[in-house]
CSV table of C-alpha atoms in Angstrom, one decimal:
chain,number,residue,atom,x,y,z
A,850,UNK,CA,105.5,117.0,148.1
A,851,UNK,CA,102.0,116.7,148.6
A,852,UNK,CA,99.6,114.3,147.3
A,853,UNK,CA,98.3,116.6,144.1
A,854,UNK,CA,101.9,117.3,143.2
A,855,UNK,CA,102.6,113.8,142.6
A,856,UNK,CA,99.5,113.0,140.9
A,857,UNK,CA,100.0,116.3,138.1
A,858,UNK,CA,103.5,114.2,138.2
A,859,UNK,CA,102.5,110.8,137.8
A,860,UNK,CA,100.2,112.1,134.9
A,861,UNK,CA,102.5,113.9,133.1
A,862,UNK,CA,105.2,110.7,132.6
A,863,UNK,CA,102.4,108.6,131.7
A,864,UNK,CA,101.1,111.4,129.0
A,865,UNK,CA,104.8,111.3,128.2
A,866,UNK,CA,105.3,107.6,127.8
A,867,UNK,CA,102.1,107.6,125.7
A,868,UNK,CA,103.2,110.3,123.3
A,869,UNK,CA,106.9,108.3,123.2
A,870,UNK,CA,104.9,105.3,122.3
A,871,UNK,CA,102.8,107.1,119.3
A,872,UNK,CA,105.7,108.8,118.0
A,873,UNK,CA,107.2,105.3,118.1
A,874,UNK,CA,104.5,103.5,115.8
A,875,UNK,CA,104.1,106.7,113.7
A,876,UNK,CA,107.9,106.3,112.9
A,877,UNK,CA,107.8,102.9,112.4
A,878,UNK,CA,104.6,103.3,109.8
A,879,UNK,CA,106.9,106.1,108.2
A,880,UNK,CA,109.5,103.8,107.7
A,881,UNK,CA,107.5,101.2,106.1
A,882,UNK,CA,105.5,103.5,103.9
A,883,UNK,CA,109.1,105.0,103.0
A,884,UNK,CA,110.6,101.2,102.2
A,885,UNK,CA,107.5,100.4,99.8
A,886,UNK,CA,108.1,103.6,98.1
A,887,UNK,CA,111.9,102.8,97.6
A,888,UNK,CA,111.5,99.4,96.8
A,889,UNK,CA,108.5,100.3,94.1
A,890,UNK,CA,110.3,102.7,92.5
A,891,UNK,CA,113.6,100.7,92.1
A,892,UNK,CA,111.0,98.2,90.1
A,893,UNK,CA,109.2,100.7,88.4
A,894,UNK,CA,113.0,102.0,87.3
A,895,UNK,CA,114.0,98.8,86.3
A,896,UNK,CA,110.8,97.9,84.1
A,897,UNK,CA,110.9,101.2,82.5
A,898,UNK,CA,114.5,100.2,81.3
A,899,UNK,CA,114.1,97.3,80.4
A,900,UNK,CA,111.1,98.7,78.3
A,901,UNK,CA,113.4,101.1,76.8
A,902,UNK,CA,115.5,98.6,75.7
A,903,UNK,CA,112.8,96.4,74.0
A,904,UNK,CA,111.4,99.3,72.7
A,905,UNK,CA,114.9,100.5,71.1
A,906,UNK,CA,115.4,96.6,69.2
A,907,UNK,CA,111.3,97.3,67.8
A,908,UNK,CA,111.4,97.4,64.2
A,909,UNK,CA,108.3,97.9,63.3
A,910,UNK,CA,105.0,99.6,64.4
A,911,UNK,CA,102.8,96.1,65.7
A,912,UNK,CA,105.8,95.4,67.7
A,913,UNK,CA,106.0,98.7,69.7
A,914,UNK,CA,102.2,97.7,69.9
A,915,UNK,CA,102.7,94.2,71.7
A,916,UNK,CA,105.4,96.0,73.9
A,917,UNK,CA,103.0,99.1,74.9
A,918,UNK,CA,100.2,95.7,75.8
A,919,UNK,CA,103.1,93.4,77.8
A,920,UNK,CA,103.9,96.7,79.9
A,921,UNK,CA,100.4,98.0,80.8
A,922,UNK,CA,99.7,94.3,82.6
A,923,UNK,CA,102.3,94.0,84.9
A,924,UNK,CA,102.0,97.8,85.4
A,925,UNK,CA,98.6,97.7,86.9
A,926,UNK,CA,99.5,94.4,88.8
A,927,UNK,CA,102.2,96.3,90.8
A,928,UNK,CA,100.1,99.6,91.0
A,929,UNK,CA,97.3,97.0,92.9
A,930,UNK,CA,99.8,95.3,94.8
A,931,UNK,CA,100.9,99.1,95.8
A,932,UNK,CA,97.8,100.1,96.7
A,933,UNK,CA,97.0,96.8,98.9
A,934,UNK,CA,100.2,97.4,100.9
A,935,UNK,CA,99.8,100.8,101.5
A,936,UNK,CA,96.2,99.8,103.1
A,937,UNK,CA,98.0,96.6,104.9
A,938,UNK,CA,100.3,99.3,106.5
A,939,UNK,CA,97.7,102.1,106.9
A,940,UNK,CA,95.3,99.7,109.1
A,941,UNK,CA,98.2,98.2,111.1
A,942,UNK,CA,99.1,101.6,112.4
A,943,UNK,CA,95.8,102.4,113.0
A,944,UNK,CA,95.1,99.4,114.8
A,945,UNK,CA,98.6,99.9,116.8
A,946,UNK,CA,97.4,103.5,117.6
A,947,UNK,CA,94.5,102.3,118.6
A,948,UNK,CA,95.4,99.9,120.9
A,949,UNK,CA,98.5,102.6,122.4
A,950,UNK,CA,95.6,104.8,122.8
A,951,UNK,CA,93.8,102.0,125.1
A,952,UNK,CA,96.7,101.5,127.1
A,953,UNK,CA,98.0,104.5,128.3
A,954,UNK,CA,95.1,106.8,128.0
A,955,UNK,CA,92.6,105.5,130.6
A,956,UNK,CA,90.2,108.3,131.7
């Protein structure tokens, strides 16, 4: 084998470990994105229930009022929180990308 052969070699593994190590962090930034859905729409579920039920026991039209008010607060609390994990996770994977990128693609 000569000594080109084994440097087209030795460059393909290493473009081969760095796309394994992408696909790696990608997955892992898919499964995270996935869990914050799941676990935001299991709360989001469970308020909207529990709304339903308060709003079934309302007798009267100021108390479907003050029920419509003591949703919409906590509502937009989660939908920030939401928001502010979704860019935690967004710039950790970029950041991990980036720093894959450094590593195994030196030109």
């Amino acid at each position: 084998m000569s000594r080109a052969d084994e440097k087209i070699i030795a460059a393909s593994e290493a473009s081969i470990d760095a796309l394994a190590a992408l696909t790696s962090a990608a997955l892992d930034a898919s499964e995270r994105i996935l869990s914050l859905h799941l676990h935001t729409a299991r709360a989001l579920l469970g308020d909207a229930f529990l709304y339903n039920e308060s709003l079934a026991t309302a007798h009267d039209f100021e108390r479907v009022v003050s029920l419509s008010a003591d949703l919409t607060r906590p509502l937009i609390e989660r939908c920030g929180a939401y928001a502010r994990r979704v860019a935690e996770i967004t710039a950790r994977s970029v950041e991990e990308a980036a720093n894959l990128s450094e590593t195994h693609c030196r030109f």
